[in-house]
């Protein structure tokens, strides 16, 4: 049989055809009225997509570039920062903050779990300059409660800036950036917005702009004040990823199109879509006898699944690709071989979800030798779907 390649990875995710066409047609120079119109339109759409009155900036880099920018622009060497870490991306915050000379207080949760808010409160010090956290820790497919963390900061009268890596949180979970007081919220192109890797975007609050006036860490390419100045004129400071920006505009049009042209409503539809695909997948996998890796705070962005003791999750990854052309993700770092991860963020639907569960039934039976009856996982997912209004 044919095997169509299909990505089920939490970045890059499947591309939206309309975005691909827009990218192919984006043969324009970046210092022209044509580009300025495109850039201004997309920056406006991003504000609506993020759901904020704050400035939203675009950077030509993968998501980590915006993470770096939110350390280099907001801190000075010796500043005390708090990192909430429960996986590989939390550990990236630690490494970044240390690279820029910050004094890092670290609060961890075990992989597959989220933070205890009492511990967050206790970890906040009077001189904590900034708190860095993920909205969803993609390496473990765990959701952190950004609203509750923001409220904890407020209740403690903390002056710390709140910086959220929402690279897989955007489009899979609700945020109220302005009401909660999120100072920086970061997204990436290769996640829920259905375009290739290479663009990062971030919202920046007034408090964060003010902090930049006194922060001393070095920055050049990722100088957010320079980007803001250019963005006001409809341009970027350096040569932008013109094609990706055109693709992103088309993808945001598509998201708005899910709700009659209203992007804020379309974002809700995108979130619900991911949540529904995730709920179907979790039910299907549990019915097949798998154990969810993050049962207490599962992300809608992706689902992480443990394989039984003594088995290798890499075999599932390999066989799904070899037999069905479906690309899923292994665990990262020490979780490699122990878990596999299936994405739901962006351009996934009912058909994608059911088909993957069908394929996983075959892999569970033939590769992992689990006592699987065909239809078991699919039936559980069907029940979840049927109960949706
Ligand atoms: C994908 C991802 C990133 C960004 O990684 P890049 O490889 O730099 O795009 C950061 N944080 C999370 C939670 C992610 O899922």
Coordinates of C-alpha atoms and ligand atoms in Angstrom, one line a residue:
X1 CA 0.0 0.0 0.0
X2 CA 1.0 3.6 -0.4
X3 CA 2.3 5.3 2.7
X4 CA 1.6 9.0 2.7
X5 CA 4.0 10.9 4.9
X6 CA 2.2 12.5 7.8
X7 CA 3.6 14.5 10.6
X8 CA 2.2 13.9 14.1
X9 CA 5.1 15.7 15.8
X10 CA 4.7 18.7 18.2
X11 CA 6.8 20.9 15.9
X12 CA 7.2 20.9 13.0
X13 CA 3.5 20.2 12.5
X14 CA 1.6 19.5 9.2
X15 CA 1.6 22.5 6.9
X16 CA -1.6 24.3 5.9
X17 CA -1.9 24.1 2.0
X18 CA -3.1 27.7 1.8
X19 CA 0.0 28.8 3.7
X20 CA 2.2 26.8 1.3
X21 CA 0.7 28.6 -1.7
X22 CA 1.1 31.9 0.0
X23 CA 4.8 31.1 0.7
X24 CA 5.4 30.1 -2.9
X25 CA 3.9 33.3 -4.2
X26 CA 5.8 35.6 -1.8
X27 CA 8.3 36.9 -4.3
X28 CA 8.5 40.5 -2.9
X29 CA 11.2 42.8 -1.5
X30 CA 11.0 43.7 2.1
X31 CA 11.6 47.5 1.7
X32 CA 8.5 48.0 -0.4
X33 CA 4.9 49.2 0.2
X34 CA 3.7 45.7 -0.7
X35 CA 5.7 44.1 2.1
X36 CA 4.8 46.9 4.6
X37 CA 1.2 46.1 4.0
X38 CA 1.7 42.4 4.5
X39 CA 3.8 42.9 7.7
X40 CA 1.4 45.4 9.2
X41 CA -1.5 43.0 8.5
X42 CA 0.2 40.0 10.0
X43 CA 1.4 41.8 13.1
X44 CA -2.2 43.0 13.7
X45 CA -3.4 39.5 13.2
X46 CA -0.9 38.2 15.7
X47 CA -2.1 40.6 18.3
X48 CA -5.6 39.2 17.9
X49 CA -4.3 35.7 17.8
X50 CA -2.4 36.1 21.1
X51 CA -5.3 38.1 22.4
X52 CA -3.5 41.2 23.8
X53 CA -3.2 44.9 23.5
X54 CA 0.5 44.6 24.0
X55 CA 2.9 45.0 21.1
X56 CA 3.6 41.7 19.3
X57 CA 6.9 41.4 17.5
X58 CA 8.1 38.9 14.9
X59 CA 11.6 37.5 14.8
X60 CA 13.4 35.5 12.1
X61 CA 14.5 32.6 14.2
X62 CA 13.1 29.4 15.8
X63 CA 11.3 29.7 19.1
X64 CA 14.5 29.6 21.1
X65 CA 15.5 32.9 19.6
X66 CA 12.5 34.6 21.2
X67 CA 13.4 32.8 24.5
X68 CA 16.9 34.2 24.3
X69 CA 15.5 37.7 23.5
X70 CA 13.4 37.6 26.6
X71 CA 16.4 36.9 28.7
X72 CA 18.9 39.2 27.0
X73 CA 16.5 42.2 26.8
X74 CA 15.0 41.9 30.3
X75 CA 17.9 41.0 32.6
X76 CA 21.3 42.2 33.7
X77 CA 24.2 40.1 34.9
X78 CA 23.7 39.1 38.5
X79 CA 19.9 39.5 38.4
X80 CA 17.9 36.9 40.3
X81 CA 15.4 35.0 38.3
X82 CA 13.1 32.1 39.1
X83 CA 12.8 29.3 36.5
X84 CA 9.9 26.8 36.9
X85 CA 11.1 23.7 35.1
X86 CA 9.6 20.3 34.6
X87 CA 11.3 19.1 31.4
X88 CA 13.7 19.8 28.6
X89 CA 12.2 23.2 27.7
X90 CA 12.3 24.3 31.3
X91 CA 15.9 23.3 31.4
X92 CA 16.5 25.5 28.3
X93 CA 15.3 28.5 30.4
X94 CA 17.9 27.6 33.0
X95 CA 20.7 27.3 30.5
X96 CA 19.7 30.6 28.8
X97 CA 19.4 32.5 32.0
X98 CA 22.9 31.2 33.1
X99 CA 24.4 32.1 29.7
X100 CA 23.4 35.7 30.4
X101 CA 24.8 35.7 33.9
X102 CA 21.6 35.6 35.9
X103 CA 21.5 34.1 39.3
X104 CA 18.9 31.3 38.8
X105 CA 16.6 30.0 41.5
X106 CA 15.1 26.8 40.2
X107 CA 11.8 25.2 41.2
X108 CA 11.3 21.8 39.6
X109 CA 8.4 19.4 39.2
X110 CA 9.0 15.8 38.3
X111 CA 8.7 15.1 34.5
X112 CA 5.1 14.6 33.6
X113 CA 3.8 16.7 36.5
X114 CA 3.2 20.4 37.1
X115 CA 4.1 22.8 39.9
X116 CA 2.8 23.1 43.4
X117 CA 1.6 26.7 43.7
X118 CA 2.6 26.9 47.4
X119 CA 6.2 26.1 46.3
X120 CA 6.0 28.7 43.6
X121 CA 5.0 31.3 46.2
X122 CA 7.8 30.2 48.5
X123 CA 10.4 30.4 45.7
X124 CA 9.5 34.0 44.9
X125 CA 12.0 36.4 46.6
X126 CA 11.7 40.2 47.1
X127 CA 14.4 40.7 44.5
X128 CA 13.2 38.1 41.9
X129 CA 13.4 40.1 38.7
X130 CA 11.6 37.6 36.4
X131 CA 9.9 34.3 36.4
X132 CA 10.4 32.0 33.4
X133 CA 8.0 29.1 32.6
X134 CA 6.5 27.0 29.8
X135 CA 2.7 27.1 29.2
X136 CA 3.1 23.5 28.0
X137 CA 6.2 21.5 28.5
X138 CA 6.3 19.8 25.2
X139 CA 9.0 17.2 26.2
X140 CA 6.6 15.6 28.6
X141 CA 3.3 16.9 27.1
X142 CA 2.3 18.5 30.4
X143 CA 0.3 21.7 30.8
X144 CA 1.2 24.3 33.4
X145 CA -1.5 26.5 34.7
X146 CA -0.3 30.0 33.6
X147 CA -3.3 31.8 35.1
X148 CA -2.7 30.2 38.5
X149 CA 1.0 31.1 38.4
X150 CA 0.2 34.7 37.4
X151 CA -2.3 34.9 40.3
X152 CA 0.3 33.5 42.7
X153 CA 2.7 36.3 41.6
X154 CA 0.1 38.9 42.2
X155 CA -1.0 37.5 45.5
X156 CA 2.6 37.6 46.7
X157 CA 2.9 41.3 45.5
X158 CA 5.8 40.2 43.4
X159 CA 7.4 42.8 41.1
X160 CA 8.8 40.0 38.9
X161 CA 8.1 40.0 35.2
X162 CA 6.3 36.9 34.0
X163 CA 7.7 35.4 30.9
X164 CA 5.8 32.5 29.3
X165 CA 7.1 30.1 26.6
X166 CA 3.7 29.4 25.0
X167 CA 5.3 28.0 21.9
X168 CA 3.0 25.0 22.1
X169 CA 0.6 26.6 24.5
X170 CA -0.7 29.1 21.9
X171 CA -3.5 27.5 19.9
X172 CA -4.0 24.7 22.5
X173 CA -4.9 26.5 25.7
X174 CA -6.7 29.8 26.6
X175 CA -4.7 32.8 27.7
X176 CA -5.8 36.3 28.9
X177 CA -2.4 37.9 28.6
X178 CA -3.5 41.4 29.7
X179 CA -5.8 40.4 32.5
X180 CA -3.4 37.9 34.0
X181 CA -0.4 40.3 33.6
X182 CA 1.8 38.1 31.4
X183 CA 4.7 40.3 30.4
X184 CA 6.1 38.2 27.6
X185 CA 4.3 35.4 25.8
X186 CA 6.2 33.6 23.1
X187 CA 5.0 31.6 20.1
X188 CA 6.6 29.8 17.2
X189 CA 5.7 29.3 13.5
X190 CA 6.1 25.5 13.4
X191 CA 3.5 24.7 16.0
X192 CA -0.2 25.6 16.1
X193 CA 0.0 28.1 13.3
X194 CA 0.7 25.5 10.7
X195 CA 3.7 27.0 8.9
X196 CA 7.3 25.8 8.6
X197 CA 9.9 26.5 11.3
X198 CA 11.8 29.8 11.2
X199 CA 9.6 32.5 12.8
X200 CA 9.1 33.3 16.5
X201 CA 6.7 35.9 17.8
X202 CA 6.2 37.5 21.2
X203 CA 4.0 39.9 23.0
X204 CA 5.7 42.5 25.2
X205 CA 4.0 44.4 28.0
X206 CA 4.6 48.0 29.1
X207 CA 6.3 46.7 32.2
X208 CA 8.7 44.7 30.1
X209 CA 9.5 47.7 27.8
X210 CA 10.2 49.7 31.0
X211 CA 12.6 47.0 32.2
X212 CA 14.5 47.1 29.0
X213 CA 15.4 50.7 29.7
X214 CA 17.7 49.6 32.5
X215 CA 18.7 46.0 31.6
X216 CA 22.4 45.7 30.8
X217 CA 22.8 42.3 29.1
X218 CA 24.2 42.5 25.6
X219 CA 22.0 42.1 22.6
X220 CA 22.2 43.0 18.9
X221 CA 20.2 40.9 16.5
X222 CA 17.5 40.3 19.1
X223 CA 17.2 43.9 20.2
X224 CA 13.4 44.2 20.8
X225 CA 13.5 48.0 21.0
X226 CA 15.0 48.1 17.6
X227 CA 12.3 45.7 16.3
X228 CA 9.5 47.7 17.8
X229 CA 10.8 50.9 16.1
X230 CA 10.9 49.2 12.7
X231 CA 7.6 47.4 13.2
X232 CA 5.8 50.8 13.7
X233 CA 6.9 51.6 10.2
X234 CA 5.7 48.3 8.8
X235 CA 9.2 46.9 8.5
X236 CA 11.6 44.6 10.4
X237 CA 15.1 45.7 11.6
X238 CA 16.8 43.1 9.3
X239 CA 15.8 41.1 6.3
X240 CA 12.6 39.3 7.4
X241 CA 11.5 35.8 6.5
X242 CA 9.2 37.2 3.8
X243 CA 7.8 33.8 2.7
X244 CA 7.1 32.6 6.2
X245 CA 5.3 35.8 7.0
X246 CA 3.1 35.5 4.0
X247 CA 2.4 31.9 5.0
X248 CA 1.6 32.9 8.5
X249 CA -0.8 35.6 7.3
X250 CA -2.6 32.9 5.2
X251 CA -2.7 30.6 8.2
X252 CA -4.2 33.2 10.5
X253 CA -6.8 33.9 7.7
X254 CA -7.7 30.2 7.8
X255 CA -8.0 30.3 11.6
X256 CA -10.3 33.3 11.4
X257 CA -12.2 31.5 8.7
X258 CA -13.1 28.8 11.3
X259 CA -15.4 31.5 12.9
X260 CA -16.7 33.6 10.1
X261 CA -13.6 35.8 9.9
X262 CA -13.3 36.5 13.6
X263 CA -9.7 35.6 14.6
X264 CA -10.3 35.7 18.4
X265 CA -13.2 33.2 17.9
X266 CA -11.2 31.2 15.4
X267 CA -8.5 30.8 18.0
X268 CA -11.0 29.3 20.3
X269 CA -12.0 26.8 17.6
X270 CA -8.3 25.9 17.0
X271 CA -7.9 25.3 20.8
X272 CA -11.0 23.2 20.9
X273 CA -9.9 21.2 17.9
X274 CA -6.6 20.3 19.6
X275 CA -8.4 19.5 22.9
X276 CA -10.8 17.2 21.1
X277 CA -8.0 15.4 19.2
X278 CA -6.1 15.0 22.4
X279 CA -9.1 13.7 24.4
X280 CA -9.8 11.1 21.6
X281 CA -6.2 10.1 21.5
X282 CA -5.9 9.7 25.3
X283 CA -9.0 7.6 25.5
X284 CA -7.9 5.4 22.6
X285 CA -4.4 4.8 24.0
X286 CA -5.7 4.0 27.5
X287 CA -8.2 1.5 26.0
X288 CA -5.2 -0.1 24.2
X289 CA -3.5 -0.6 27.6
X290 CA -1.0 2.2 27.4
X291 CA -0.2 4.5 30.4
X292 CA -0.4 8.2 29.9
X293 CA 2.8 9.9 31.0
X294 CA 1.2 13.1 32.3
X295 CA -2.2 12.0 33.5
X296 CA -2.8 14.8 36.0
X297 CA -2.1 17.8 33.7
X298 CA -2.2 16.5 30.2
X299 CA -1.5 19.1 27.4
X300 CA -3.8 19.5 24.5
X301 CA -0.7 20.2 22.3
X302 CA 0.5 16.7 22.5
X303 CA 0.0 13.4 24.3
X304 CA 2.9 11.5 25.9
X305 CA 2.6 7.8 26.4
X306 CA 4.7 5.4 28.3
X307 CA 5.4 2.0 26.9
X308 CA 5.4 -1.1 29.2
X309 CA 8.6 -1.8 31.2
X310 CA 11.3 -3.5 29.1
X311 CA 9.9 -2.2 25.7
X312 CA 11.4 0.5 23.6
X313 CA 9.2 3.5 22.5
X314 CA 11.7 4.0 19.7
X315 CA 10.3 0.8 18.1
X316 CA 6.8 2.4 17.9
X317 CA 8.3 5.6 16.3
X318 CA 10.2 3.5 13.8
X319 CA 7.4 1.1 12.9
X320 CA 4.8 3.8 12.5
X321 CA 7.0 5.5 10.0
X322 CA 8.1 2.3 8.2
X323 CA 4.6 0.8 7.9
X324 CA 2.3 3.8 7.7
X325 CA 4.5 6.9 6.9
X326 CA 3.3 8.5 10.2
X327 CA 6.0 10.5 12.0
X328 CA 5.6 10.7 15.8
X329 CA 8.2 11.9 18.4
X330 CA 10.3 9.8 20.8
X331 CA 11.0 11.0 24.3
X332 CA 13.8 13.6 24.6
X333 CA 16.9 13.1 26.7
X334 CA 16.5 10.6 29.5
X335 CA 12.9 9.9 28.4
X336 CA 14.1 8.6 25.0
X337 CA 13.0 5.0 24.6
X338 CA 10.5 5.3 27.5
X339 CA 7.7 7.5 26.0
X340 CA 6.4 8.5 22.6
X341 CA 4.6 11.7 21.8
X342 CA 1.7 12.4 19.4
X343 CA 0.8 16.0 18.4
X344 CA -2.6 17.6 18.2
X345 CA -1.7 21.3 17.7
X346 CA -2.6 22.9 14.4
X347 CA -3.8 21.2 11.3
X348 CA -5.1 17.9 12.7
X349 CA -8.6 16.6 12.5
X350 CA -10.9 13.6 13.2
X351 CA -9.6 11.6 10.3
X352 CA -5.9 12.1 11.3
X353 CA -6.7 11.1 14.9
X354 CA -8.7 8.0 14.1
X355 CA -6.3 6.8 11.5
X356 CA -3.3 7.0 13.8
X357 CA -5.1 5.1 16.5
X358 CA -5.9 2.4 14.0
X359 CA -2.2 2.2 13.0
X360 CA -1.2 2.1 16.7
X361 CA -3.5 -0.9 17.2
X362 CA -1.4 -2.8 14.7
X363 CA 1.9 -1.6 16.1
X364 CA 0.8 -2.5 19.7
X365 CA -0.1 -6.0 18.5
X366 CA 2.7 -6.7 16.1
X367 CA 5.7 -4.8 17.6
X368 CA 5.0 -4.5 21.3
X369 CA 3.1 -7.9 21.4
X370 CA 0.3 -6.4 23.5
X371 CA -3.0 -8.3 23.7
X372 CA -4.9 -5.9 21.5
X373 CA -8.2 -6.4 19.8
X374 CA -8.7 -4.4 16.6
X375 CA -11.1 -1.6 17.1
X376 CA -10.5 -1.3 20.9
X377 CA -8.6 2.0 20.7
X378 CA -10.7 3.4 17.9
X379 CA -13.9 2.6 19.7
X380 CA -12.9 4.5 22.7
X381 CA -12.0 7.5 20.6
X382 CA -15.3 7.3 18.7
X383 CA -17.1 7.5 22.1
X384 CA -15.3 10.6 23.0
X385 CA -16.1 12.2 19.6
X386 CA -19.7 11.1 19.7
X387 CA -20.2 12.8 23.0
X388 CA -19.0 16.2 21.7
X389 CA -21.7 18.6 20.7
Ligands
LIG1 C1 9.3 23.8 20.0 C2 9.4 24.4 21.3 C3 10.4 25.5 21.6 C4 11.2 26.1 20.5 O1 12.2 25.3 20.0 P1 12.9 25.7 18.6 O2 13.5 24.4 18.2 O3 13.8 26.8 18.9 O4 11.8 26.2 17.7 C5 10.5 26.0 22.8 N1 9.6 25.6 23.8 C6 8.7 24.7 23.6 C7 7.8 24.4 24.8 C8 8.6 24.1 22.4 O5 7.6 23.1 22.2

